[in-house]
Amino acid sequence: MTRKKVWVASLAAPVMIATLLLLAGSPSVTATDQSSAATAGVKIDNFSFGPQTLTVPVGATVVWTNRDDIPHTAVSTDGVFKSKVMDTDEKFSYTFAKAGTYPYYCTIHPKMTGQIVVQ
Amino acid sequence: MTDKKPDLIDQTLQDLNNDGIDRRGFLKCMAWAGTGLVWTLSGGIPVSRAFAKNIGKYAGKGGDFSFVQISDSHMGFNKPANPDVIATLQAAVNQINGLATPPEFLLHTGDISHLSKPEQFDNVDQILKSSTAKDVFFVPGEHDVLDDNGKSYLDRYGKSAQGSGWYSFDHKGVHFIGLVNVMNLKAGGLGSLGGEQLEWMEKDVKHLKHSTPVVVFAHIPLWSVYPEWGWGTQDSAQALAYLKKFGSVTVLNGHIHQTMQKVEGSVTFHTAMSTAFPQPQPGKADSPGPMKVPAEQLSSLLGITDVNYVRGQHSLAVVDSTLG
């Protein structure tokens, strides 16, 4: 694992992102770093996960950061991952070893939903 | 029981009845919340009167009693919206201790703690010990059942409760039902009571006379306040169906950190202010997160709810009062 953060939205794949946005109809970010050490972030802000759909390569680590004044969780709907409660500025990370679509939500505020697409 | 002309609250309730939540009705609601009106429910018809000149009539009658609802103390919260939730909870208790009619017990409708930590529950318990009302009945908020599926909450507050913490009790002819709607929430959904609790509730009210006044209390509103922010309970209609036969039902909730009410037939829904921090009006902000207001305004947006029961009339008077 490296500490390198891949904020690909502004660096590597604007066209692909635009395409994904059109296809998914919701904000998406794609991490295209093919190394197994890719890292991508989800910010929790104003009771929502941003981006709501995050696409990462197999092996990537996703880091959730809570920017709200209220605690949140990120819990896989299918039981794949489950964060502890994140208070303000606390983080949770999970490394996705297998391709697939992983819907998740905040168990405290279940209206908050998102998904990680691993490909 | 009749006022000469319709006043603010009558219009508010009519608005709420006709339209659900609308902005005009809501703003009126907020306007009177801070001004201390009392209203009674008698035969399903709400009648409002000024608080100060009428509250004395509830004192001293045999069998009448009052209790106070407090909510959302969020002990442990320390963000700019209120860096001192200990002080504001203590102010709420001081206010309770100053009521003309001492309440016989307190209801706490959840979010006792901010993060379910033992020291946060300890702090609340300690402050509530300074209340003249010694008995406190709790139901959990989602902040009280974090990480451990409610175990620490139940160990402390739910020893004689059923399931995830629901229970009922009777006091001077009024039947109280504490419900839990913050457990096992589903992705994309609202508050949830669940099948087991609903079955229990059906049995719990089955033997009661139709004339028994019923008070239901739970954290998340049991009516659809604003589903976009999760302010509702997805299976509350089933619970309310069990209460249809009763002539007087009062539903007390918290969670939304502001007062709102609605009357539907013989059912009155009411939400209480928080003792910790206000939240925005539905849809008036990007999210329902804590609302930062100028320090001098904070106490005018926090408060308690005093409920008076007058025996023989089956009527409950619900009085919101702010901390400042």
CSV table of C-alpha atoms in Angstrom, one decimal:
chain,number,residue,atom,x,y,z
A,1,MET,CA,0.0,0.0,0.0
A,2,THR,CA,1.3,3.4,-0.9
A,3,ARG,CA,0.0,6.7,0.5
A,4,LYS,CA,-0.7,8.0,-3.0
A,5,LYS,CA,-4.2,9.3,-3.4
A,6,VAL,CA,-5.8,9.1,-6.8
A,7,TRP,CA,-8.1,12.0,-7.4
A,8,VAL,CA,-8.6,10.9,-10.9
A,9,ALA,CA,-11.5,13.1,-11.5
A,10,SER,CA,-9.2,16.0,-12.2
A,11,LEU,CA,-6.3,14.1,-13.6
A,12,ALA,CA,-6.7,11.2,-15.7
A,13,ALA,CA,-10.1,10.4,-17.1
A,14,PRO,CA,-12.4,13.3,-17.6
A,15,VAL,CA,-13.9,11.9,-20.7
A,16,MET,CA,-14.6,8.6,-19.1
A,17,ILE,CA,-16.2,10.3,-16.2
A,18,ALA,CA,-18.4,12.4,-18.4
A,19,THR,CA,-19.5,9.2,-20.1
A,20,LEU,CA,-20.2,7.5,-16.8
A,21,LEU,CA,-22.1,10.5,-15.6
A,22,LEU,CA,-24.3,10.2,-18.7
A,23,LEU,CA,-24.8,6.5,-18.3
A,24,ALA,CA,-25.3,6.4,-14.5
A,25,GLY,CA,-27.3,9.6,-14.2
A,26,SER,CA,-25.5,10.3,-10.9
A,27,PRO,CA,-22.1,11.7,-9.9
A,28,SER,CA,-19.4,9.2,-10.5
A,29,VAL,CA,-15.7,9.1,-10.2
A,30,THR,CA,-13.4,6.5,-11.8
A,31,ALA,CA,-10.0,5.5,-10.5
A,32,THR,CA,-8.0,4.1,-13.3
A,33,ASP,CA,-4.7,3.4,-11.6
A,34,GLN,CA,-4.1,-0.2,-12.5
A,35,SER,CA,-1.7,-0.9,-9.6
A,36,SER,CA,-3.1,-2.8,-6.7
A,37,ALA,CA,-2.4,0.1,-4.4
A,38,ALA,CA,-5.0,2.5,-5.8
A,39,THR,CA,-6.9,4.6,-3.3
A,40,ALA,CA,-10.0,6.6,-3.8
A,41,GLY,CA,-12.1,8.7,-1.4
A,42,VAL,CA,-15.7,9.1,-0.6
A,43,LYS,CA,-16.6,12.3,1.3
A,44,ILE,CA,-19.6,12.3,3.6
A,45,ASP,CA,-21.0,15.8,3.6
A,46,ASN,CA,-24.5,17.2,4.2
A,47,PHE,CA,-25.9,13.7,4.8
A,48,SER,CA,-24.8,12.3,1.5
A,49,PHE,CA,-22.0,10.2,0.1
A,50,GLY,CA,-19.9,12.0,-2.6
A,51,PRO,CA,-19.6,10.7,-5.2
A,52,GLN,CA,-22.7,8.6,-4.8
A,53,THR,CA,-21.2,6.1,-7.3
A,54,LEU,CA,-17.5,5.5,-7.2
A,55,THR,CA,-15.8,3.2,-9.7
A,56,VAL,CA,-12.4,1.7,-8.8
A,57,PRO,CA,-10.1,-1.0,-10.1
A,58,VAL,CA,-9.9,-4.4,-8.4
A,59,GLY,CA,-7.6,-4.1,-5.4
A,60,ALA,CA,-8.3,-0.5,-4.7
A,61,THR,CA,-8.8,0.9,-1.2
A,62,VAL,CA,-11.7,3.2,-0.7
A,63,VAL,CA,-11.5,5.7,2.2
A,64,TRP,CA,-14.7,7.3,3.6
A,65,THR,CA,-14.3,10.5,5.5
A,66,ASN,CA,-17.1,12.1,7.5
A,67,ARG,CA,-17.2,15.8,7.1
A,68,ASP,CA,-20.5,16.3,8.9
A,69,ASP,CA,-21.2,17.4,12.5
A,70,ILE,CA,-23.2,14.2,12.9
A,71,PRO,CA,-21.9,10.6,13.0
A,72,HIS,CA,-22.5,8.3,10.0
A,73,THR,CA,-21.7,4.8,9.0
A,74,ALA,CA,-20.9,3.2,5.6
A,75,VAL,CA,-22.3,-0.4,5.7
A,76,SER,CA,-22.6,-2.7,2.7
A,77,THR,CA,-26.2,-3.7,2.0
A,78,ASP,CA,-25.0,-7.2,1.2
A,79,GLY,CA,-22.9,-7.5,4.4
A,80,VAL,CA,-19.5,-7.2,2.6
A,81,PHE,CA,-18.1,-4.4,4.7
A,82,LYS,CA,-19.3,-2.5,7.8
A,83,SER,CA,-17.7,0.6,9.2
A,84,LYS,CA,-17.7,1.6,12.8
A,85,VAL,CA,-19.5,4.8,13.5
A,86,MET,CA,-17.5,7.7,12.1
A,87,ASP,CA,-17.7,10.9,14.1
A,88,THR,CA,-16.7,14.2,12.5
A,89,ASP,CA,-13.4,13.8,10.5
A,90,GLU,CA,-13.1,10.1,11.3
A,91,LYS,CA,-12.3,7.7,8.4
A,92,PHE,CA,-13.1,4.1,7.4
A,93,SER,CA,-11.3,2.2,4.6
A,94,TYR,CA,-12.0,-1.0,2.9
A,95,THR,CA,-10.0,-2.8,0.1
A,96,PHE,CA,-12.0,-4.3,-2.7
A,97,ALA,CA,-10.4,-7.6,-3.8
A,98,LYS,CA,-13.2,-8.7,-6.2
A,99,ALA,CA,-15.0,-7.0,-9.1
A,100,GLY,CA,-18.6,-6.2,-8.6
A,101,THR,CA,-21.1,-3.6,-7.5
A,102,TYR,CA,-21.3,-2.9,-3.8
A,103,PRO,CA,-24.3,-0.9,-2.6
A,104,TYR,CA,-24.0,0.6,0.8
A,105,TYR,CA,-25.8,3.0,3.2
A,106,CYS,CA,-25.6,4.8,6.5
A,107,THR,CA,-27.3,2.6,9.0
A,108,ILE,CA,-28.0,5.7,11.2
A,109,HIS,CA,-29.6,7.7,8.3
A,110,PRO,CA,-30.7,5.0,5.9
A,111,LYS,CA,-31.8,7.6,3.3
A,112,MET,CA,-28.0,8.0,2.7
A,113,THR,CA,-27.0,5.5,0.0
A,114,GLY,CA,-24.1,5.0,-2.3
A,115,GLN,CA,-22.3,2.3,-4.3
A,116,ILE,CA,-18.8,1.2,-5.1
A,117,VAL,CA,-18.3,-0.3,-8.6
A,118,VAL,CA,-15.1,-2.5,-8.7
A,119,GLN,CA,-13.9,-3.4,-12.2
B,1,MET,CA,-64.3,26.1,25.4
B,2,THR,CA,-65.0,28.4,22.5
B,3,ASP,CA,-62.9,31.4,21.7
B,4,LYS,CA,-64.6,34.4,20.2
B,5,LYS,CA,-62.6,34.3,17.1
B,6,PRO,CA,-60.2,31.8,15.5
B,7,ASP,CA,-56.7,32.4,16.7
B,8,LEU,CA,-53.3,31.6,15.4
B,9,ILE,CA,-53.2,28.0,16.6
B,10,ASP,CA,-56.7,27.1,15.3
B,11,GLN,CA,-55.6,28.2,11.9
B,12,THR,CA,-52.4,26.4,12.2
B,13,LEU,CA,-54.1,23.1,13.0
B,14,GLN,CA,-56.6,23.6,10.2
B,15,ASP,CA,-53.7,24.2,7.8
B,16,LEU,CA,-52.0,21.1,9.0
B,17,ASN,CA,-55.1,19.0,8.8
B,18,ASN,CA,-55.9,20.2,5.4
B,19,ASP,CA,-52.6,20.2,3.7
B,20,GLY,CA,-50.1,18.3,5.8
B,21,ILE,CA,-47.0,20.4,6.3
B,22,ASP,CA,-47.0,23.6,4.4
B,23,ARG,CA,-44.7,26.6,4.9
B,24,ARG,CA,-47.3,28.9,6.2
B,25,GLY,CA,-48.6,26.5,8.7
B,26,PHE,CA,-45.2,25.5,9.7
B,27,LEU,CA,-44.0,29.1,10.4
B,28,LYS,CA,-47.0,29.7,12.5
B,29,CYS,CA,-46.2,26.5,14.3
B,30,MET,CA,-42.7,27.8,15.0
B,31,ALA,CA,-44.2,31.1,16.1
B,32,TRP,CA,-46.4,29.8,18.8
B,33,ALA,CA,-43.9,27.2,19.9
B,34,GLY,CA,-41.9,29.9,21.6
B,35,THR,CA,-44.8,31.8,23.0
B,36,GLY,CA,-46.3,29.3,25.5
B,37,LEU,CA,-49.8,28.4,24.3
B,38,VAL,CA,-51.7,25.6,25.8
B,39,TRP,CA,-54.0,23.5,23.7
B,40,THR,CA,-56.3,20.8,24.8
B,41,LEU,CA,-57.8,17.9,22.8
B,42,SER,CA,-61.4,17.2,23.7
B,43,GLY,CA,-63.4,14.9,21.6
B,44,GLY,CA,-60.9,15.3,18.8
B,45,ILE,CA,-61.5,19.0,18.6
B,46,PRO,CA,-58.4,21.1,19.5
B,47,VAL,CA,-59.0,24.3,21.4
B,48,SER,CA,-56.3,26.7,22.1
B,49,ARG,CA,-55.9,29.1,25.0
B,50,ALA,CA,-53.2,31.3,26.2
B,51,PHE,CA,-50.8,29.3,28.4
B,52,ALA,CA,-50.1,31.6,31.3
B,53,LYS,CA,-53.7,32.4,32.3
B,54,ASN,CA,-55.0,28.9,32.0
B,55,ILE,CA,-52.3,26.6,33.2
B,56,GLY,CA,-53.3,27.0,36.9
B,57,LYS,CA,-56.6,25.2,36.2
B,58,TYR,CA,-54.8,22.0,35.8
B,59,ALA,CA,-53.2,22.0,39.2
B,60,GLY,CA,-54.5,20.4,42.2
B,61,LYS,CA,-57.4,18.3,40.9
B,62,GLY,CA,-57.6,14.7,42.2
B,63,GLY,CA,-56.4,12.2,39.6
B,64,ASP,CA,-55.1,14.9,37.2
B,65,PHE,CA,-51.4,14.8,36.5
B,66,SER,CA,-48.8,16.1,34.3
B,67,PHE,CA,-45.6,14.7,32.8
B,68,VAL,CA,-42.8,16.3,30.8
B,69,GLN,CA,-41.3,15.1,27.6
B,70,ILE,CA,-37.6,15.9,26.9
B,71,SER,CA,-35.8,14.8,23.8
B,72,ASP,CA,-32.6,14.7,21.9
B,73,SER,CA,-30.1,15.7,24.6
B,74,HIS,CA,-27.3,14.4,22.4
B,75,MET,CA,-24.9,14.2,25.3
B,76,GLY,CA,-21.3,14.3,24.0
B,77,PHE,CA,-22.1,16.6,21.1
B,78,ASN,CA,-19.6,19.5,21.1
B,79,LYS,CA,-19.8,21.2,17.7
B,80,PRO,CA,-20.5,24.9,17.1
B,81,ALA,CA,-24.3,24.4,17.1
B,82,ASN,CA,-24.0,23.9,20.8
B,83,PRO,CA,-20.6,23.4,22.5
B,84,ASP,CA,-22.2,22.9,25.9
B,85,VAL,CA,-25.1,20.4,25.8
B,86,ILE,CA,-24.6,19.7,29.5
B,87,ALA,CA,-25.6,23.2,30.4
B,88,THR,CA,-28.6,23.2,28.1
B,89,LEU,CA,-29.9,19.9,29.5
B,90,GLN,CA,-29.4,21.2,33.0
B,91,ALA,CA,-31.3,24.4,32.0
B,92,ALA,CA,-34.2,22.1,30.8
B,93,VAL,CA,-34.2,20.3,34.1
B,94,ASN,CA,-34.2,23.6,36.0
B,95,GLN,CA,-37.2,24.6,33.9
B,96,ILE,CA,-39.0,21.4,34.7
B,97,ASN,CA,-38.3,21.9,38.4
B,98,GLY,CA,-39.9,25.4,38.1
B,99,LEU,CA,-43.2,24.3,36.6
B,100,ALA,CA,-46.3,25.3,38.5
B,101,THR,CA,-47.6,21.7,38.4
B,102,PRO,CA,-44.7,19.4,39.1
B,103,PRO,CA,-44.6,16.5,36.6
B,104,GLU,CA,-45.0,13.1,38.0
B,105,PHE,CA,-42.4,11.6,35.6
B,106,LEU,CA,-40.4,12.4,32.6
B,107,LEU,CA,-40.4,10.8,29.1
B,108,HIS,CA,-37.2,11.0,27.2
B,109,THR,CA,-37.8,10.3,23.5
B,110,GLY,CA,-34.3,9.4,22.5
B,111,ASP,CA,-30.9,10.5,21.3
B,112,ILE,CA,-30.1,10.6,25.0
B,113,SER,CA,-26.4,10.4,23.9
B,114,HIS,CA,-24.6,11.5,20.8
B,115,LEU,CA,-22.4,8.4,20.4
B,116,SER,CA,-23.9,5.7,22.7
B,117,LYS,CA,-20.9,6.0,25.1
B,118,PRO,CA,-21.2,5.0,28.7
B,119,GLU,CA,-20.0,8.4,30.0
B,120,GLN,CA,-22.5,10.2,27.9
B,121,PHE,CA,-25.4,8.1,29.3
B,122,ASP,CA,-23.8,8.6,32.8
B,123,ASN,CA,-23.9,12.4,32.3
B,124,VAL,CA,-27.5,12.4,31.3
B,125,ASP,CA,-28.5,10.2,34.2
B,126,GLN,CA,-26.6,12.4,36.6
B,127,ILE,CA,-28.3,15.6,35.4
B,128,LEU,CA,-31.7,14.0,35.4
B,129,LYS,CA,-31.2,13.1,39.1
B,130,SER,CA,-31.5,16.8,39.8
B,131,SER,CA,-35.1,16.7,38.5
B,132,THR,CA,-37.9,16.7,41.0
B,133,ALA,CA,-39.5,14.0,38.9
B,134,LYS,CA,-37.7,10.9,39.8
B,135,ASP,CA,-39.0,8.4,37.3
B,136,VAL,CA,-37.8,8.7,33.7
B,137,PHE,CA,-39.1,6.6,30.9
B,138,PHE,CA,-36.8,6.3,27.9
B,139,VAL,CA,-37.0,5.1,24.3
B,140,PRO,CA,-33.8,5.0,22.2
B,141,GLY,CA,-32.9,7.3,19.4
B,142,GLU,CA,-30.6,6.1,16.6
B,143,HIS,CA,-27.6,7.7,18.4
B,144,ASP,CA,-28.2,5.5,21.4
B,145,VAL,CA,-27.9,2.2,19.6
B,146,LEU,CA,-24.7,2.7,17.6
B,147,ASP,CA,-22.3,-0.2,17.0
B,148,ASP,CA,-23.5,-2.6,19.6
B,149,ASN,CA,-27.1,-3.1,18.3
B,150,GLY,CA,-28.5,-1.4,21.3
B,151,LYS,CA,-26.9,-3.7,23.9
B,152,SER,CA,-25.5,-0.9,26.2
B,153,TYR,CA,-28.8,1.0,25.9
B,154,LEU,CA,-30.8,-2.0,26.9
B,155,ASP,CA,-28.5,-3.0,29.7
B,156,ARG,CA,-29.0,0.5,31.2
B,157,TYR,CA,-32.6,1.5,30.3
B,158,GLY,CA,-34.4,-1.6,29.0
B,159,LYS,CA,-34.1,-4.3,31.6
B,160,SER,CA,-37.9,-4.7,31.9
B,161,ALA,CA,-38.6,-3.9,28.3
B,162,GLN,CA,-39.5,-6.3,25.4
B,163,GLY,CA,-37.5,-6.9,22.3
B,164,SER,CA,-35.2,-4.0,21.4
B,165,GLY,CA,-36.7,-1.9,24.2
B,166,TRP,CA,-40.4,-1.4,23.8
B,167,TYR,CA,-42.8,-1.5,26.7
B,168,SER,CA,-46.1,-0.1,28.1
B,169,PHE,CA,-47.3,1.1,31.5
B,170,ASP,CA,-50.4,2.6,33.0
B,171,HIS,CA,-50.6,5.8,35.0
B,172,LYS,CA,-53.8,7.0,36.6
B,173,GLY,CA,-55.9,5.6,33.9
B,174,VAL,CA,-53.7,6.6,30.9
B,175,HIS,CA,-52.0,3.9,28.9
B,176,PHE,CA,-48.4,4.7,27.8
B,177,ILE,CA,-46.7,2.9,25.0
B,178,GLY,CA,-42.9,3.3,24.4
B,179,LEU,CA,-41.9,2.2,20.9
B,180,VAL,CA,-38.6,1.6,19.2
B,181,ASN,CA,-38.3,2.7,15.6
B,182,VAL,CA,-34.5,3.1,15.2
B,183,MET,CA,-33.3,-0.5,14.9
B,184,ASN,CA,-32.6,-2.6,11.8
B,185,LEU,CA,-33.1,0.3,9.4
B,186,LYS,CA,-33.1,-0.7,5.8
B,187,ALA,CA,-31.1,1.1,3.0
B,188,GLY,CA,-33.1,3.9,1.5
B,189,GLY,CA,-35.8,3.5,4.1
B,190,LEU,CA,-37.3,5.4,7.1
B,191,GLY,CA,-37.7,4.6,10.7
B,192,SER,CA,-39.0,1.1,11.3
B,193,LEU,CA,-41.0,-0.7,14.1
B,194,GLY,CA,-40.8,-4.2,12.6
B,195,GLY,CA,-43.2,-7.2,12.7
B,196,GLU,CA,-42.4,-8.4,16.2
B,197,GLN,CA,-43.0,-5.1,17.9
B,198,LEU,CA,-46.2,-4.5,15.9
B,199,GLU,CA,-47.6,-7.9,17.0
B,200,TRP,CA,-46.7,-7.1,20.6
B,201,MET,CA,-48.5,-3.7,20.3
B,202,GLU,CA,-51.7,-5.2,18.9
B,203,LYS,CA,-51.9,-7.6,21.9
B,204,ASP,CA,-51.0,-4.8,24.3
B,205,VAL,CA,-53.9,-2.6,23.4
B,206,LYS,CA,-56.4,-5.3,22.7
B,207,HIS,CA,-57.8,-5.5,26.2
B,208,LEU,CA,-58.1,-1.7,26.7
B,209,LYS,CA,-61.4,0.1,26.8
B,210,HIS,CA,-62.0,2.5,23.9
B,211,SER,CA,-62.3,5.3,26.4
B,212,THR,CA,-58.7,4.8,27.7
B,213,PRO,CA,-56.5,7.8,26.8
B,214,VAL,CA,-53.4,6.4,25.1
B,215,VAL,CA,-50.0,8.1,24.8
B,216,VAL,CA,-47.5,6.6,22.4
B,217,PHE,CA,-43.9,7.8,22.5
B,218,ALA,CA,-41.1,7.0,20.1
B,219,HIS,CA,-38.0,8.7,18.7
B,220,ILE,CA,-38.6,9.1,15.0
B,221,PRO,CA,-42.0,10.7,14.1
B,222,LEU,CA,-44.8,8.1,13.6
B,223,TRP,CA,-46.2,10.4,10.9
B,224,SER,CA,-44.7,11.4,7.6
B,225,VAL,CA,-43.1,14.8,8.5
B,226,TYR,CA,-40.5,14.9,5.7
B,227,PRO,CA,-39.6,11.5,4.2
B,228,GLU,CA,-36.8,13.1,2.1
B,229,TRP,CA,-34.9,13.6,5.3
B,230,GLY,CA,-36.0,10.3,6.8
B,231,TRP,CA,-38.5,12.0,9.1
B,232,GLY,CA,-41.1,9.3,9.2
B,233,THR,CA,-41.6,5.6,10.1
B,234,GLN,CA,-42.4,3.3,7.2
B,235,ASP,CA,-44.7,0.9,9.1
B,236,SER,CA,-46.3,3.4,11.4
B,237,ALA,CA,-49.7,3.1,9.6
B,238,GLN,CA,-50.0,-0.4,11.0
B,239,ALA,CA,-49.3,0.8,14.5
B,240,LEU,CA,-51.9,3.6,14.2
B,241,ALA,CA,-54.5,1.1,12.9
B,242,TYR,CA,-54.4,-0.6,16.3
B,243,LEU,CA,-55.2,2.7,17.9
B,244,LYS,CA,-58.2,3.6,15.8
B,245,LYS,CA,-60.7,2.5,18.3
B,246,PHE,CA,-59.5,4.9,21.0
B,247,GLY,CA,-61.1,8.3,21.6
B,248,SER,CA,-57.9,10.0,22.6
B,249,VAL,CA,-54.5,9.2,21.3
B,250,THR,CA,-51.4,11.4,21.7
B,251,VAL,CA,-48.3,10.6,19.8
B,252,LEU,CA,-45.1,12.2,21.1
B,253,ASN,CA,-41.9,12.1,19.1
B,254,GLY,CA,-38.5,13.7,18.9
B,255,HIS,CA,-35.7,13.4,16.3
B,256,ILE,CA,-36.5,16.5,14.3
B,257,HIS,CA,-35.4,19.0,17.0
B,258,GLN,CA,-38.4,21.3,16.5
B,259,THR,CA,-42.0,21.3,17.4
B,260,MET,CA,-44.7,20.3,14.9
B,261,GLN,CA,-48.1,18.9,15.3
B,262,LYS,CA,-50.9,17.5,13.4
B,263,VAL,CA,-54.3,16.2,14.3
B,264,GLU,CA,-56.0,13.3,12.5
B,265,GLY,CA,-59.3,12.3,13.9
B,266,SER,CA,-58.7,11.4,17.5
B,267,VAL,CA,-55.0,11.2,17.1
B,268,THR,CA,-52.7,14.1,17.9
B,269,PHE,CA,-49.1,14.0,16.7
B,270,HIS,CA,-46.6,16.2,18.4
B,271,THR,CA,-42.8,16.5,18.1
B,272,ALA,CA,-40.6,18.1,20.8
B,273,MET,CA,-37.7,20.4,20.7
B,274,SER,CA,-34.2,19.2,21.5
B,275,THR,CA,-32.3,20.2,24.6
B,276,ALA,CA,-29.1,20.2,22.5
B,277,PHE,CA,-29.3,21.9,19.1
B,278,PRO,CA,-32.0,23.0,16.6
B,279,GLN,CA,-32.3,21.4,13.1
B,280,PRO,CA,-33.6,23.2,10.0
B,281,GLN,CA,-37.2,23.3,8.9
B,282,PRO,CA,-37.9,20.5,6.4
B,283,GLY,CA,-36.3,21.2,3.1
B,284,LYS,CA,-35.0,24.6,4.2
B,285,ALA,CA,-31.3,23.5,4.2
B,286,ASP,CA,-29.1,21.1,2.3
B,287,SER,CA,-29.4,18.6,5.0
B,288,PRO,CA,-31.0,18.0,8.4
B,289,GLY,CA,-27.7,18.6,10.2
B,290,PRO,CA,-27.3,20.7,13.3
B,291,MET,CA,-28.3,24.3,12.7
B,292,LYS,CA,-25.9,27.0,14.0
B,293,VAL,CA,-27.7,30.1,15.2
B,294,PRO,CA,-26.3,33.1,17.0
B,295,ALA,CA,-25.5,32.1,20.6
B,296,GLU,CA,-28.1,34.5,22.1
B,297,GLN,CA,-30.8,32.7,20.0
B,298,LEU,CA,-30.0,29.2,20.9
B,299,SER,CA,-32.1,28.9,24.1
B,300,SER,CA,-35.1,30.1,22.2
B,301,LEU,CA,-34.9,27.0,19.9
B,302,LEU,CA,-34.4,24.5,22.6
B,303,GLY,CA,-37.0,23.4,25.1
B,304,ILE,CA,-39.3,20.9,26.9
B,305,THR,CA,-42.8,19.7,26.4
B,306,ASP,CA,-45.2,19.7,29.3
B,307,VAL,CA,-48.3,17.4,29.0
B,308,ASN,CA,-51.2,17.8,31.4
B,309,TYR,CA,-53.9,15.2,31.7
B,310,VAL,CA,-57.3,16.3,33.1
B,311,ARG,CA,-59.3,13.3,34.4
B,312,GLY,CA,-62.8,12.9,33.3
B,313,GLN,CA,-62.3,15.0,30.1
B,314,HIS,CA,-59.9,12.5,28.5
B,315,SER,CA,-58.0,15.5,27.3
B,316,LEU,CA,-54.3,16.2,27.2
B,317,ALA,CA,-52.9,19.7,27.1
B,318,VAL,CA,-49.6,19.8,25.4
B,319,VAL,CA,-47.4,22.8,26.2
B,320,ASP,CA,-44.1,23.6,24.6
B,321,SER,CA,-41.8,26.0,26.3
B,322,THR,CA,-38.4,27.1,25.2
B,323,LEU,CA,-35.4,27.4,27.5
B,324,GLY,CA,-35.1,31.1,26.9
